[in-house]
Short mmCIF file of C-alpha atoms in Angstrom, two decimals:
data_model
loop_
_atom_site.label_atom_id
_atom_site.label_comp_id
_atom_site.label_asym_id
_atom_site.label_seq_id
_atom_site.Cartn_x
_atom_site.Cartn_y
_atom_site.Cartn_z
CA MET Z 20 231.62 83.15 35.51
CA PRO Z 21 228.60 82.08 33.45
CA ALA Z 22 226.24 84.98 32.69
CA ALA Z 23 222.56 84.87 34.27
CA ARG Z 24 221.20 83.92 30.89
CA GLU Z 25 223.27 80.88 30.53
CA ILE Z 26 222.81 79.93 34.17
CA LEU Z 27 218.83 80.03 33.65
CA GLN Z 28 219.08 77.89 30.55
CA GLY Z 29 220.99 75.41 32.47
CA ARG Z 30 224.16 75.58 30.45
CA PRO Z 31 226.77 75.12 33.49
CA PHE Z 32 224.67 72.12 34.77
CA LYS Z 33 224.59 70.61 31.41
CA SER Z 34 220.85 69.92 31.81
CA PRO Z 35 217.91 72.41 31.06
CA LEU Z 36 216.18 73.98 33.93
CA HIS Z 37 212.63 74.66 32.58
CA PRO Z 38 211.57 71.30 32.08
CA ALA Z 39 212.75 70.32 35.68
CA LEU Z 40 211.10 73.35 37.50
CA VAL Z 41 207.74 72.99 35.76
CA HIS Z 42 207.29 69.61 37.67
CA LEU Z 43 207.08 71.65 41.13
CA PRO Z 44 204.01 73.94 40.25
CA ILE Z 45 202.49 71.28 38.53
CA GLY Z 46 202.41 68.89 41.55
CA LEU Z 47 201.91 71.78 44.03
CA PHE Z 48 198.86 73.63 42.76
CA PRO Z 49 196.79 70.23 42.39
CA LEU Z 50 198.14 69.17 45.84
CA SER Z 51 196.74 72.56 47.47
CA LEU Z 52 193.34 71.65 45.54
CA LEU Z 53 193.22 68.49 47.13
CA LEU Z 54 194.02 69.64 50.67
CA ASP Z 55 191.08 72.15 50.20
CA LEU Z 56 188.53 69.61 49.21
CA ALA Z 57 189.99 67.59 52.04
CA SER Z 58 189.34 70.56 54.59
CA TRP Z 59 185.51 70.09 53.46
CA ALA Z 60 185.42 66.36 53.38
CA VAL Z 61 187.31 65.45 56.65
CA ASP Z 62 185.96 67.30 60.02
CA ARG Z 63 189.52 67.44 61.46
CA PRO Z 64 190.43 70.98 62.32
CA ASP Z 65 193.56 69.97 64.26
CA TRP Z 66 195.02 68.92 60.71
CA GLN Z 67 195.06 72.51 59.58
CA LEU Z 68 194.14 71.32 56.07
CA GLY Z 69 193.44 74.74 54.89
CA ARG Z 70 197.03 75.99 56.24
CA ALA Z 71 198.76 73.12 54.38
CA ALA Z 72 196.58 73.93 51.04
CA PHE Z 73 197.88 77.62 51.56
CA ILE Z 74 201.40 76.51 51.91
CA CYS Z 75 201.15 74.58 48.89
CA LEU Z 76 199.82 77.18 46.97
CA VAL Z 77 202.24 79.89 47.82
CA ALA Z 78 205.20 77.23 47.02
CA GLY Z 79 203.42 76.52 43.82
CA LEU Z 80 203.38 80.06 42.95
CA ALA Z 81 207.16 80.82 43.98
CA THR Z 82 208.28 77.68 42.01
CA GLY Z 83 205.94 78.71 39.19
CA LEU Z 84 207.31 82.16 38.71
CA LEU Z 85 210.77 80.63 38.60
CA ALA Z 86 209.92 78.14 35.98
CA GLY Z 87 208.11 80.95 34.15
CA ILE Z 88 211.42 82.98 34.09
CA THR Z 89 213.33 79.89 32.92
CA GLY Z 90 210.71 79.21 30.23
CA MET Z 91 210.80 82.95 29.27
CA ILE Z 92 214.60 82.78 28.60
CA ASP Z 93 214.19 79.20 26.35
CA TYR Z 94 211.43 81.22 24.58
CA THR Z 95 213.57 84.20 23.57
CA ASP Z 96 216.12 81.47 22.14
CA ILE Z 97 213.35 80.07 19.70
CA ARG Z 98 213.90 81.22 16.13
CA GLU Z 99 211.84 84.14 15.15
CA ASP Z 100 210.55 82.20 12.18
CA HIS Z 101 210.10 79.03 13.67
CA PRO Z 102 206.59 77.49 13.10
CA SER Z 103 206.19 76.51 16.69
CA ARG Z 104 206.86 80.04 17.84
CA LYS Z 105 203.08 80.89 17.98
CA THR Z 106 202.52 77.70 19.86
CA ALA Z 107 205.09 78.60 22.43
CA THR Z 108 203.47 82.02 23.05
CA VAL Z 109 200.16 80.59 23.54
CA HIS Z 110 201.71 78.29 25.99
CA MET Z 111 203.60 80.90 27.81
CA LEU Z 112 200.35 83.31 28.03
CA LEU Z 113 198.24 80.58 29.21
CA ASN Z 114 200.81 79.67 31.88
CA LEU Z 115 200.74 83.42 33.00
CA ILE Z 116 197.03 83.51 33.31
CA ALA Z 117 196.62 80.47 35.29
CA LEU Z 118 199.58 81.99 37.46
CA GLY Z 119 197.57 85.09 37.99
CA VAL Z 120 194.45 83.14 38.86
CA PHE Z 121 196.34 81.19 41.41
CA ALA Z 122 197.59 84.39 42.91
CA LEU Z 123 194.17 85.84 43.05
CA GLY Z 124 193.08 82.67 44.98
CA ALA Z 125 195.83 83.08 47.24
CA GLY Z 126 195.24 86.74 48.01
CA LEU Z 127 191.52 85.90 48.67
CA ARG Z 128 192.47 83.26 51.47
CA LEU Z 129 194.98 85.25 53.38
CA THR Z 130 192.27 85.90 56.36
CA ALA Z 131 191.32 82.63 56.53
CA VAL Z 132 194.37 80.70 56.57
CA ASP Z 133 193.68 79.06 59.89
CA ALA Z 134 189.81 78.45 59.10
CA PRO Z 135 188.66 74.87 59.62
CA ARG Z 136 187.48 74.89 55.94
CA THR Z 137 189.14 76.84 52.94
CA PRO Z 138 186.62 79.18 51.96
CA LEU Z 139 184.43 78.23 48.86
CA LEU Z 140 185.45 81.11 46.72
CA PRO Z 141 189.29 80.37 46.72
CA VAL Z 142 188.57 76.77 46.24
CA ILE Z 143 186.59 77.38 43.33
CA ILE Z 144 189.55 79.61 41.97
CA SER Z 145 192.01 76.83 42.70
CA ALA Z 146 189.96 74.61 40.66
CA LEU Z 147 189.83 76.91 37.69
CA GLY Z 148 193.46 77.52 38.13
CA VAL Z 149 194.45 73.60 37.73
CA GLY Z 150 191.74 73.19 34.79
CA LEU Z 151 193.90 76.16 33.08
CA ILE Z 152 197.47 74.84 33.64
CA THR Z 153 196.60 71.36 31.82
CA PHE Z 154 196.22 72.95 28.35
CA PRO Z 155 199.69 74.77 28.28
CA GLY Z 156 201.08 71.63 29.83
CA TYR Z 157 199.96 69.68 27.05
CA LEU Z 158 201.31 72.46 24.64
CA GLY Z 159 204.80 72.27 26.46
CA GLY Z 160 205.00 68.48 25.74
CA HIS Z 161 204.06 68.70 21.99
CA LEU Z 162 206.65 71.57 21.87
CA VAL Z 163 209.59 69.43 23.08
CA TYR Z 164 208.23 65.74 21.73
CA ASN Z 165 206.96 67.10 18.59
CA ASP Z 166 208.92 70.04 17.68
CA GLY Z 167 212.19 69.43 19.46
CA ILE Z 168 212.08 73.29 21.05
CA GLY Z 169 214.93 73.53 23.51
CA VAL Z 170 216.52 70.23 23.10
CA GLY Z 171 220.03 70.10 23.47
CA ARG Z 172 220.41 73.77 23.50
CA HIS Z 173 221.83 73.81 26.97
CA ARG Z 174 224.99 72.13 25.35
CA ARG Z 175 225.59 74.96 23.03
CA PRO Z 176 227.78 77.53 24.25
CA THR Z 177 227.06 79.87 21.38
CA ARG Z 178 224.00 81.70 20.36
CA THR Z 179 221.69 80.15 17.85
CA PRO Z 180 220.45 81.52 14.62
CA ARG Z 181 217.75 84.15 15.46
CA SER Z 182 216.03 83.65 12.09
CA THR Z 183 216.47 82.28 8.77
CA ILE Z 184 218.04 84.34 5.84
CA THR Z 185 215.97 83.83 2.62
CA LEU Z 186 217.93 83.78 -0.56
CA HIS Z 187 216.56 83.88 -4.52
CA ALA Z 188 218.77 83.19 -7.10
CA PRO Z 189 219.32 80.63 -9.96
CA ALA Z 190 221.08 77.32 -9.21
CA GLY Z 191 224.89 77.85 -9.23
CA GLU Z 192 224.97 81.63 -8.59
CA LYS Z 193 226.85 82.88 -5.86
CA VAL Z 194 224.81 85.14 -3.64
CA MET Z 195 225.94 87.15 -0.65
CA VAL Z 196 224.80 86.18 2.81
CA ALA Z 197 226.20 88.51 5.38
CA ARG Z 198 229.24 90.36 6.84
CA ALA Z 199 231.90 87.45 7.47
CA ASP Z 200 232.50 89.10 10.91
CA ALA Z 201 228.83 88.48 11.96
CA LEU Z 202 229.71 84.87 12.44
CA ALA Z 203 231.93 84.08 15.23
CA ILE Z 204 233.61 80.80 15.69
CA GLY Z 205 231.41 77.91 17.06
CA GLU Z 206 228.20 80.05 15.59
CA THR Z 207 225.82 79.34 12.63
CA LEU Z 208 223.67 80.60 10.06
CA ARG Z 209 220.42 79.22 8.90
CA ILE Z 210 219.58 79.91 4.99
CA ASP Z 211 216.80 79.06 2.65
CA ALA Z 212 218.47 78.95 -0.61
CA ALA Z 213 215.38 78.66 -3.04
CA GLY Z 214 213.76 75.93 -0.89
CA THR Z 215 217.01 74.25 0.14
CA ILE Z 216 217.90 74.69 3.98
CA VAL Z 217 221.32 75.17 4.45
CA ALA Z 218 223.07 75.42 7.56
CA VAL Z 219 226.48 77.64 7.56
CA ALA Z 220 228.98 77.13 10.42
CA ARG Z 221 232.44 78.99 11.33
CA THR Z 222 234.91 76.86 12.81
CA PRO Z 223 238.74 77.22 13.44
CA GLU Z 224 239.46 75.97 10.07
CA GLY Z 225 237.22 78.18 8.15
CA VAL Z 226 233.47 78.56 7.11
CA PHE Z 227 231.42 75.65 5.97
CA ALA Z 228 227.98 74.60 4.54
CA PHE Z 229 225.97 71.72 4.95
CA GLN Z 230 222.40 70.52 5.10
CA GLU Z 231 220.51 71.93 7.65
CA TYR Z 232 218.43 68.74 8.68
CA CYS Z 233 220.25 65.66 10.35
CA PRO Z 234 219.59 62.43 8.33
CA HIS Z 235 218.82 60.60 11.40
CA ARG Z 236 215.42 62.14 12.43
CA TYR Z 237 215.78 65.56 10.75
CA GLY Z 238 217.18 67.46 14.00
CA PRO Z 239 218.10 71.23 13.08
CA LEU Z 240 221.85 71.14 12.76
CA SER Z 241 222.08 74.89 12.90
CA GLU Z 242 221.19 74.65 16.51
CA GLY Z 243 223.75 71.95 17.24
CA ARG Z 244 226.87 72.58 18.95
CA ILE Z 245 230.22 73.00 16.88
CA GLU Z 246 233.41 71.53 18.28
CA GLY Z 247 236.36 72.06 16.27
CA CYS Z 248 234.93 70.91 12.64
CA GLU Z 249 232.21 68.99 14.11
CA VAL Z 250 228.74 69.65 14.40
CA THR Z 251 226.61 67.87 16.97
CA CYS Z 252 222.90 67.28 16.29
CA PRO Z 253 221.14 68.75 19.24
CA TRP Z 254 218.34 66.00 19.19
CA HIS Z 255 220.08 62.67 19.31
CA GLY Z 256 223.74 63.29 19.27
CA SER Z 257 224.81 62.17 15.78
CA ARG Z 258 228.03 64.12 14.83
CA PHE Z 259 229.47 65.26 11.58
CA ASP Z 260 232.56 66.46 10.21
CA VAL Z 261 231.40 69.83 8.39
CA ARG Z 262 234.57 69.63 6.08
CA ASP Z 263 233.49 66.79 4.26
CA GLY Z 264 230.10 65.87 5.65
CA ARG Z 265 231.02 62.52 6.98
CA VAL Z 266 229.34 60.68 9.89
CA THR Z 267 231.81 60.65 12.91
CA GLN Z 268 229.27 59.47 15.39
CA GLY Z 269 225.77 57.73 15.26
CA PRO Z 270 222.99 57.43 15.36
CA ALA Z 271 222.92 58.96 11.86
CA LYS Z 272 224.44 56.55 8.93
CA ILE Z 273 224.30 58.96 6.19
CA ASP Z 274 226.63 61.71 5.20
CA LEU Z 275 225.63 65.21 5.01
CA ARG Z 276 225.34 66.97 1.77
CA ARG Z 277 227.51 70.02 1.51
CA PHE Z 278 227.51 73.26 -0.45
CA ARG Z 279 229.94 75.63 -1.66
CA VAL Z 280 230.64 78.84 0.47
CA GLU Z 281 233.56 81.54 0.50
CA ILE Z 282 234.46 84.70 2.58
CA ARG Z 283 235.17 87.24 -0.12
CA ASP Z 284 236.14 90.86 0.64
CA GLY Z 285 234.74 90.51 4.12
CA THR Z 286 231.68 89.03 3.32
CA LEU Z 287 230.20 85.55 2.99
CA TRP Z 288 229.17 83.97 -0.20
CA LEU Z 289 226.88 81.07 -0.67
CA GLU Z 290 226.76 79.29 -4.15
CA MET Z 291 222.96 78.24 -4.64
CA PRO Z 292 222.59 74.79 -4.68
CA ARG Z 293 220.93 72.57 -7.17
CA ARG Z 294 217.68 71.01 -5.91
CA THR Z 295 217.92 67.11 -5.66
#
């Protein structure tokens, strides 16, 4: 049975949950505000616009909380040294502040749910909340479309690298990277070898090292899925045989650059690559 974390990431459904769930609060909060404004513009107490606005607000809070939980799980999967982690942190904090603002507005209108008009202060607070969610919404789009954060990770059954291992040594020198048992089958490491970014993957046939960035659109292969001796780019689905680097499925057309790696006395060693 899948673990709770895997379910919240959408792995059993083969689709990420966070991007789907965020559409609900993003739609419900502005709708609640529009109903609030309509309660002032339309003199129809029988329409119960204030109650409808309150229901939308509560539904937005509930779905926003669920979207926040799935977003938090996705956030913890971002590599610690990823340059977009700071942007993701701002995105998360602003959304939490916005949820707090909407919750305050919901609390202030509890005694006036059936009023012909929504009290002015909760309306102002809802307008503030709607304004607050616009910028983190933009940041969320930037994280996905510009930086590829979270793209394709729901298809990977194993953990992604937590950080980049930095190595400094002359080209051609063999350097110890990690204990061999730290890398399970289907898992990867991400290494900065004196400026050359290398992905190391363990397969049923052994450990292989290859360039980190997909030659198609530079997707991070260390975050891709390892099946047998093939790695699938998490962004656009290009596949490569890690044993020789050749393309086995497009859209990529250029083979991967490979590097020498070996297991010696229970430890993993990488030969420092030459810059090209």
